[in-house]
DNA sequence: AGCGTCATGTATAACGTTGCAAAACTTGAG
DNA sequence: CTCAAGTTTTGCAACGTTATACATGACGCT
């Protein structure tokens, strides 16, 4: 009962008994006996206000419990204090952790985050990028999967856009990502250094847009550099990027009669799905097959076999994304930039030691 | 260059070359040669507009590419079209999946979701519940952890609040949750039916507020009902609810010299953390120790040992939460209600079969 | 003393929308 | 042909804020 919707007919009366009425600058001005603008000046920390006046107004502000009406402020200033973050899938812990990092970074600048998910579907991504889903935002951070260059080219919109993730567009937008090719090469290099010779890649996306292409390229380049064949038969394409897709892809490779001694997965959930399949089929990780994932999500650290993974600096990515949007909003920010975030390879049990089979003679 | 911030000095000019200028009702009215209000009427599907007029205005609307200014609309109507969702931790996949479900449900009603996370900390939860974090919202869905009854009692606010989760407050707010006691009892009953006699509980929260108390109670009640001792020494308290906390708690119990034949964890991440510890210490799941989790997150289905778990109907919870908020917004909605969502127990490998030790004579 | 300069406070006009009530039309009955 | 009773359209005010430009007064410098 206490907090039901209550509104007095006469706006401007002070709050009492825990019931809130909206109090506006006008009310505060009346209470303090000054003009509305002066109250506004105090609220906005305008420079030229005498300490005495400031204190007097502040007292009224506190007494009445004034809280600015953001809609009005927005209408006047054209700013909302909200940025949107559109991610493919919240179910993937990488994106969930990234979202948390963006929310925290935004919060430091007094910005609030409106979260949306696209399911990685072009249609949804288009809607988001055109601003049809959320229209009260100052800026947009988008992690696209299927979106094409032309979809973004004619984005008729003045809301600053910052792109996240692996997709690479030749367009004048800020783009924040780790160096996916280099990171993939580091992962494959690690496997090769362990004596692995047949490295499969799971998670190349079906369809024309090939969002996973940078990681596939890294895989190919590193194998080639090591003088090993980059056998495209060992690249398994999938429809999605979840645990189940990883499991499917792993089964697919094994069913084809191949028995790679290492697997590099597009991301951790897929790697974990693949490991489950290996377990079901009696293959040991890492002895028979080493596995490397991507994203370093928390669950990779608690399986029966902990997962080696490429670990992007999520906190940095979130922070950089927010800062880029805000910079562009304020017309600071030079040319659109491609920003590289840090990453590192975290080695765990899934790549511990040399292969059992290939090195059987050692035993 | 194409989509940089561009604004003409003269608002009201039509869009051209992919550059957007803000076009208002006034511009459309001028273009169509009618009053602003008539355009507004068309936009809002007002009843008394002749088809001819409607079409004429619509043509101008389309030509100029009118899009309503939500700030102005909000200022006028007092609605934003945004509801906030405040969750403890996005890193926990349960909450991530729940967030996805809320976003989808809101989207069906043309509402957008502002996401916040509290870290499960009272201070943050208080801020959120008082509306200090997000002030542009029509309603709030909050999943509290540490918040106390008194914190909510004097919530001086007219924004509808809907509570989610296990915490139970005796306050006039809608509250959506599964029957935690019954669900916990079902989990424990399942363990007992498998012949387990010493069931540990991990994840009772330290501190006075005891957010996990309902599940602990279910554990206690079911054991007692089965004539088994509910040994409080088998209840492990933790600081958090992540994988690491589960691992810690499991180690704690084993280090104390106890060797339960089953573990019921507060949630899946804790259960998985516990299973990792069991694996490290050479205990087999489920032969030596059966494990049941809570929340049925996706990762539980892909470990080396898949996890039996209580599966709340997340889609329903999200939908019910959104509907409750909106109902209260429209002053439909009777008394504040306690709504029970469905759940079921999903049995997987971690509770497959009878204990190896206790039933050794059978072999 | 006179003048310009600067600090401080204020009145007013937007921002784009919708509710209200009145104006301008239609229609039909008498 | 008039008038009442609609139907359709319009004008105006208001939502709460801030930018602009102006008014006031204090101060320092000739």
Tab-separated table of N, CA and C in Angstrom, chain A residues 168-256:
chain	number	residue	atom	x	y	z
A	168	UNK	N	34.902	-7.603	-39.738
A	168	UNK	CA	35.731	-6.481	-40.113
A	168	UNK	C	35.068	-5.747	-41.273
A	169	UNK	N	34.705	-4.505	-41.055
A	169	UNK	CA	34.055	-3.749	-42.114
A	169	UNK	C	34.960	-2.615	-42.556
A	170	UNK	N	34.929	-2.354	-43.809
A	170	UNK	CA	35.708	-1.231	-44.300
A	170	UNK	C	34.834	0.013	-44.284
A	171	UNK	N	34.510	0.445	-43.096
A	171	UNK	CA	33.589	1.563	-42.950
A	171	UNK	C	34.083	2.500	-41.853
A	172	UNK	N	33.675	3.748	-41.937
A	172	UNK	CA	34.193	4.730	-40.980
A	172	UNK	C	33.525	4.650	-39.608
A	173	UNK	N	33.645	3.497	-38.985
A	173	UNK	CA	33.168	3.389	-37.616
A	173	UNK	C	34.309	2.903	-36.729
A	174	UNK	N	34.261	3.320	-35.477
A	174	UNK	CA	35.218	2.756	-34.537
A	174	UNK	C	34.969	1.267	-34.432
A	175	UNK	N	36.038	0.528	-34.309
A	175	UNK	CA	35.908	-0.908	-34.211
A	175	UNK	C	36.884	-1.417	-33.164
A	176	UNK	N	36.364	-2.125	-32.188
A	176	UNK	CA	37.213	-2.609	-31.113
A	176	UNK	C	37.239	-4.124	-31.115
A	177	UNK	N	38.419	-4.668	-31.180
A	177	UNK	CA	38.550	-6.123	-31.215
A	177	UNK	C	39.982	-6.491	-30.891
A	178	UNK	N	40.176	-7.741	-30.560
A	178	UNK	CA	41.545	-8.200	-30.449
A	178	UNK	C	42.014	-8.560	-31.850
A	179	UNK	N	43.299	-8.792	-32.004
A	179	UNK	CA	43.817	-9.210	-33.301
A	179	UNK	C	43.512	-10.696	-33.463
A	180	UNK	N	42.395	-10.989	-34.103
A	180	UNK	CA	41.911	-12.363	-34.153
A	180	UNK	C	42.846	-13.304	-34.897
A	181	UNK	N	43.448	-12.809	-35.961
A	181	UNK	CA	44.368	-13.662	-36.715
A	181	UNK	C	45.563	-14.022	-35.838
A	182	UNK	N	46.142	-13.010	-35.221
A	182	UNK	CA	47.309	-13.261	-34.373
A	182	UNK	C	46.955	-14.172	-33.205
A	183	UNK	N	45.778	-13.942	-32.615
A	183	UNK	CA	45.377	-14.751	-31.466
A	183	UNK	C	45.179	-16.206	-31.894
A	184	UNK	N	44.534	-16.387	-33.040
A	184	UNK	CA	44.322	-17.748	-33.535
A	184	UNK	C	45.667	-18.398	-33.833
A	185	UNK	N	46.585	-17.631	-34.413
A	185	UNK	CA	47.911	-18.187	-34.700
A	185	UNK	C	48.601	-18.591	-33.415
A	186	UNK	N	48.488	-17.782	-32.380
A	186	UNK	CA	49.118	-18.124	-31.100
A	186	UNK	C	48.570	-19.436	-30.564
A	187	UNK	N	47.253	-19.603	-30.705
A	187	UNK	CA	46.637	-20.838	-30.209
A	187	UNK	C	47.167	-22.044	-30.984
A	188	UNK	N	47.202	-21.918	-32.295
A	188	UNK	CA	47.662	-23.030	-33.124
A	188	UNK	C	49.163	-23.280	-32.913
A	189	UNK	N	49.910	-22.193	-32.753
A	189	UNK	CA	51.349	-22.324	-32.511
A	189	UNK	C	51.594	-23.140	-31.248
A	190	UNK	N	50.794	-22.828	-30.250
A	190	UNK	CA	50.893	-23.557	-28.984
A	190	UNK	C	50.676	-25.050	-29.209
A	191	UNK	N	49.671	-25.372	-30.006
A	191	UNK	CA	49.376	-26.788	-30.274
A	191	UNK	C	50.533	-27.452	-31.025
A	192	UNK	N	51.057	-26.724	-31.991
A	192	UNK	CA	52.156	-27.283	-32.782
A	192	UNK	C	53.383	-27.503	-31.892
A	193	UNK	N	53.616	-26.530	-31.012
A	193	UNK	CA	54.767	-26.639	-30.116
A	193	UNK	C	54.657	-27.872	-29.237
A	194	UNK	N	53.437	-28.313	-29.003
A	194	UNK	CA	53.223	-29.502	-28.171
A	194	UNK	C	53.388	-30.780	-28.987
A	195	UNK	N	53.707	-30.608	-30.244
A	195	UNK	CA	53.919	-31.786	-31.078
A	195	UNK	C	52.686	-32.240	-31.834
A	196	UNK	N	51.648	-31.444	-31.807
A	196	UNK	CA	50.438	-31.827	-32.543
A	196	UNK	C	50.648	-31.535	-34.019
A	197	UNK	N	50.128	-32.381	-34.846
A	197	UNK	CA	50.367	-32.239	-36.276
A	197	UNK	C	49.088	-32.097	-37.096
A	198	UNK	N	47.997	-32.624	-36.537
A	198	UNK	CA	46.725	-32.523	-37.252
A	198	UNK	C	45.763	-31.715	-36.409
A	199	UNK	N	45.637	-30.448	-36.758
A	199	UNK	CA	44.821	-29.558	-35.940
A	199	UNK	C	43.508	-29.252	-36.659
A	200	UNK	N	42.412	-29.655	-36.047
A	200	UNK	CA	41.102	-29.357	-36.639
A	200	UNK	C	40.613	-27.994	-36.158
A	201	UNK	N	39.768	-27.364	-36.971
A	201	UNK	CA	39.128	-26.118	-36.549
A	201	UNK	C	37.623	-26.346	-36.535
A	202	UNK	N	36.967	-26.071	-35.434
A	202	UNK	CA	35.514	-26.194	-35.457
A	202	UNK	C	34.857	-24.847	-35.178
A	203	UNK	N	33.840	-24.551	-35.978
A	203	UNK	CA	33.109	-23.311	-35.785
A	203	UNK	C	33.199	-22.333	-36.943
A	204	UNK	N	33.712	-22.768	-38.091
A	204	UNK	CA	33.600	-21.904	-39.265
A	204	UNK	C	32.112	-21.810	-39.572
A	205	UNK	N	31.652	-20.630	-39.758
A	205	UNK	CA	30.208	-20.478	-39.933
A	205	UNK	C	29.787	-20.780	-41.357
A	206	UNK	N	28.698	-21.473	-41.468
A	206	UNK	CA	28.129	-21.674	-42.796
A	206	UNK	C	27.620	-20.346	-43.320
A	207	UNK	N	27.464	-20.248	-44.620
A	207	UNK	CA	26.882	-19.042	-45.180
A	207	UNK	C	27.957	-18.122	-45.713
A	208	UNK	N	27.518	-17.111	-46.441
A	208	UNK	CA	28.485	-16.339	-47.195
A	208	UNK	C	29.335	-15.414	-46.343
A	209	UNK	N	28.779	-14.963	-45.197
A	209	UNK	CA	29.462	-13.869	-44.522
A	209	UNK	C	30.698	-14.317	-43.746
A	210	UNK	N	30.753	-15.581	-43.394
A	210	UNK	CA	31.953	-16.112	-42.762
A	210	UNK	C	32.464	-15.292	-41.595
A	211	UNK	N	31.683	-15.161	-40.579
A	211	UNK	CA	32.146	-14.341	-39.473
A	211	UNK	C	33.417	-14.890	-38.822
A	212	UNK	N	33.642	-16.178	-38.944
A	212	UNK	CA	34.781	-16.768	-38.252
A	212	UNK	C	36.050	-16.710	-39.091
A	213	UNK	N	36.006	-15.989	-40.191
A	213	UNK	CA	37.093	-16.138	-41.145
A	213	UNK	C	38.468	-15.731	-40.613
A	214	UNK	N	38.494	-14.760	-39.726
A	214	UNK	CA	39.807	-14.340	-39.236
A	214	UNK	C	40.485	-15.445	-38.429
A	215	UNK	N	39.689	-16.139	-37.634
A	215	UNK	CA	40.280	-17.205	-36.828
A	215	UNK	C	40.666	-18.387	-37.704
A	216	UNK	N	39.859	-18.638	-38.697
A	216	UNK	CA	40.217	-19.700	-39.644
A	216	UNK	C	41.512	-19.313	-40.372
A	217	UNK	N	41.616	-18.043	-40.713
A	217	UNK	CA	42.811	-17.609	-41.417
A	217	UNK	C	44.062	-17.777	-40.546
A	218	UNK	N	43.902	-17.414	-39.275
A	218	UNK	CA	45.023	-17.584	-38.350
A	218	UNK	C	45.436	-19.047	-38.264
A	219	UNK	N	44.453	-19.905	-38.199
A	219	UNK	CA	44.699	-21.344	-38.154
A	219	UNK	C	45.485	-21.774	-39.391
A	220	UNK	N	45.022	-21.293	-40.544
A	220	UNK	CA	45.644	-21.688	-41.806
A	220	UNK	C	47.071	-21.151	-41.893
A	221	UNK	N	47.230	-19.886	-41.573
A	221	UNK	CA	48.545	-19.256	-41.692
A	221	UNK	C	49.583	-19.932	-40.812
A	222	UNK	N	49.178	-20.229	-39.593
A	222	UNK	CA	50.154	-20.784	-38.666
A	222	UNK	C	50.558	-22.198	-39.064
A	223	UNK	N	49.584	-22.970	-39.506
A	223	UNK	CA	49.913	-24.319	-39.966
A	223	UNK	C	50.870	-24.251	-41.148
A	224	UNK	N	50.535	-23.390	-42.086
A	224	UNK	CA	51.367	-23.238	-43.276
A	224	UNK	C	52.782	-22.792	-42.886
A	225	UNK	N	52.836	-21.827	-41.993
A	225	UNK	CA	54.136	-21.317	-41.556
A	225	UNK	C	54.988	-22.423	-40.934
A	226	UNK	N	54.308	-23.385	-40.314
A	226	UNK	CA	55.033	-24.476	-39.665
A	226	UNK	C	55.310	-25.619	-40.643
A	227	UNK	N	54.933	-25.391	-41.877
A	227	UNK	CA	55.171	-26.421	-42.878
A	227	UNK	C	54.206	-27.585	-42.783
A	228	UNK	N	53.089	-27.365	-42.096
A	228	UNK	CA	52.083	-28.420	-41.996
A	228	UNK	C	50.955	-28.136	-42.976
A	229	UNK	N	50.280	-29.166	-43.432
A	229	UNK	CA	49.170	-28.929	-44.351
A	229	UNK	C	47.970	-28.351	-43.603
A	230	UNK	N	47.337	-27.332	-44.191
A	230	UNK	CA	46.095	-26.799	-43.613
A	230	UNK	C	44.954	-27.483	-44.351
A	231	UNK	N	44.595	-28.623	-43.871
A	231	UNK	CA	43.618	-29.456	-44.561
A	231	UNK	C	42.203	-28.944	-44.318
A	232	UNK	N	41.570	-28.421	-45.347
A	232	UNK	CA	40.248	-27.815	-45.178
A	232	UNK	C	39.198	-28.845	-44.763
A	233	UNK	N	39.508	-30.109	-44.924
A	233	UNK	CA	38.575	-31.139	-44.453
A	233	UNK	C	38.510	-31.144	-42.938
A	234	UNK	N	39.515	-30.550	-42.315
A	234	UNK	CA	39.524	-30.507	-40.852
A	234	UNK	C	38.857	-29.237	-40.314
A	235	UNK	N	38.261	-28.487	-41.226
A	235	UNK	CA	37.512	-27.307	-40.789
A	235	UNK	C	36.029	-27.668	-40.767
A	236	UNK	N	35.430	-27.649	-39.607
A	236	UNK	CA	34.017	-28.013	-39.504
A	236	UNK	C	33.167	-26.760	-39.374
A	237	UNK	N	32.235	-26.621	-40.308
A	237	UNK	CA	31.324	-25.477	-40.254
A	237	UNK	C	30.120	-25.820	-39.384
A	238	UNK	N	29.540	-24.806	-38.787
A	238	UNK	CA	28.377	-25.025	-37.921
A	238	UNK	C	27.344	-23.942	-38.184
A	239	UNK	N	26.142	-24.201	-37.669
A	239	UNK	CA	25.097	-23.199	-37.828
A	239	UNK	C	25.157	-22.166	-36.724
A	240	UNK	N	25.450	-22.630	-35.528
A	240	UNK	CA	25.506	-21.713	-34.399
A	240	UNK	C	26.842	-21.833	-33.708
A	241	UNK	N	26.932	-21.257	-32.516
A	241	UNK	CA	28.198	-21.286	-31.806
A	241	UNK	C	28.041	-21.704	-30.360
A	242	UNK	N	27.113	-22.610	-30.124
A	242	UNK	CA	26.891	-23.043	-28.749
A	242	UNK	C	27.546	-24.380	-28.480
A	243	UNK	N	27.352	-24.858	-27.260
A	243	UNK	CA	27.887	-26.159	-26.864
A	243	UNK	C	27.478	-27.236	-27.868
A	244	UNK	N	26.186	-27.243	-28.192
A	244	UNK	CA	25.655	-28.301	-29.044
A	244	UNK	C	26.290	-28.266	-30.427
A	245	UNK	N	26.555	-27.057	-30.923
A	245	UNK	CA	27.178	-26.941	-32.240
A	245	UNK	C	28.595	-27.513	-32.212
A	246	UNK	N	29.286	-27.256	-31.111
A	246	UNK	CA	30.633	-27.804	-30.971
A	246	UNK	C	30.597	-29.323	-30.950
A	247	UNK	N	29.620	-29.863	-30.239
A	247	UNK	CA	29.492	-31.311	-30.143
A	247	UNK	C	29.204	-31.908	-31.524
A	248	UNK	N	28.291	-31.270	-32.214
A	248	UNK	CA	27.924	-31.720	-33.557
A	248	UNK	C	29.138	-31.734	-34.488
A	249	UNK	N	29.872	-30.632	-34.451
A	249	UNK	CA	31.027	-30.498	-35.337
A	249	UNK	C	32.074	-31.556	-35.023
A	250	UNK	N	32.284	-31.793	-33.738
A	250	UNK	CA	33.282	-32.785	-33.336
A	250	UNK	C	32.876	-34.170	-33.837
A	251	UNK	N	31.605	-34.483	-33.633
A	251	UNK	CA	31.100	-35.761	-34.126
A	251	UNK	C	31.272	-35.872	-35.637
A	252	UNK	N	31.005	-34.790	-36.285
A	252	UNK	CA	31.107	-34.771	-37.736
A	252	UNK	C	32.522	-35.114	-38.187
A	253	UNK	N	33.489	-34.488	-37.578
A	253	UNK	CA	34.886	-34.740	-37.946
A	253	UNK	C	35.270	-36.190	-37.665
A	254	UNK	N	34.908	-36.671	-36.477
A	254	UNK	CA	35.288	-38.036	-36.117
A	254	UNK	C	34.564	-39.055	-37.004
A	255	UNK	N	33.302	-38.751	-37.319
A	255	UNK	CA	32.542	-39.667	-38.173
A	255	UNK	C	33.134	-39.745	-39.578
A	256	UNK	N	33.805	-38.678	-39.969
A	256	UNK	CA	34.386	-38.675	-41.311
A	256	UNK	C	35.635	-39.551	-41.368
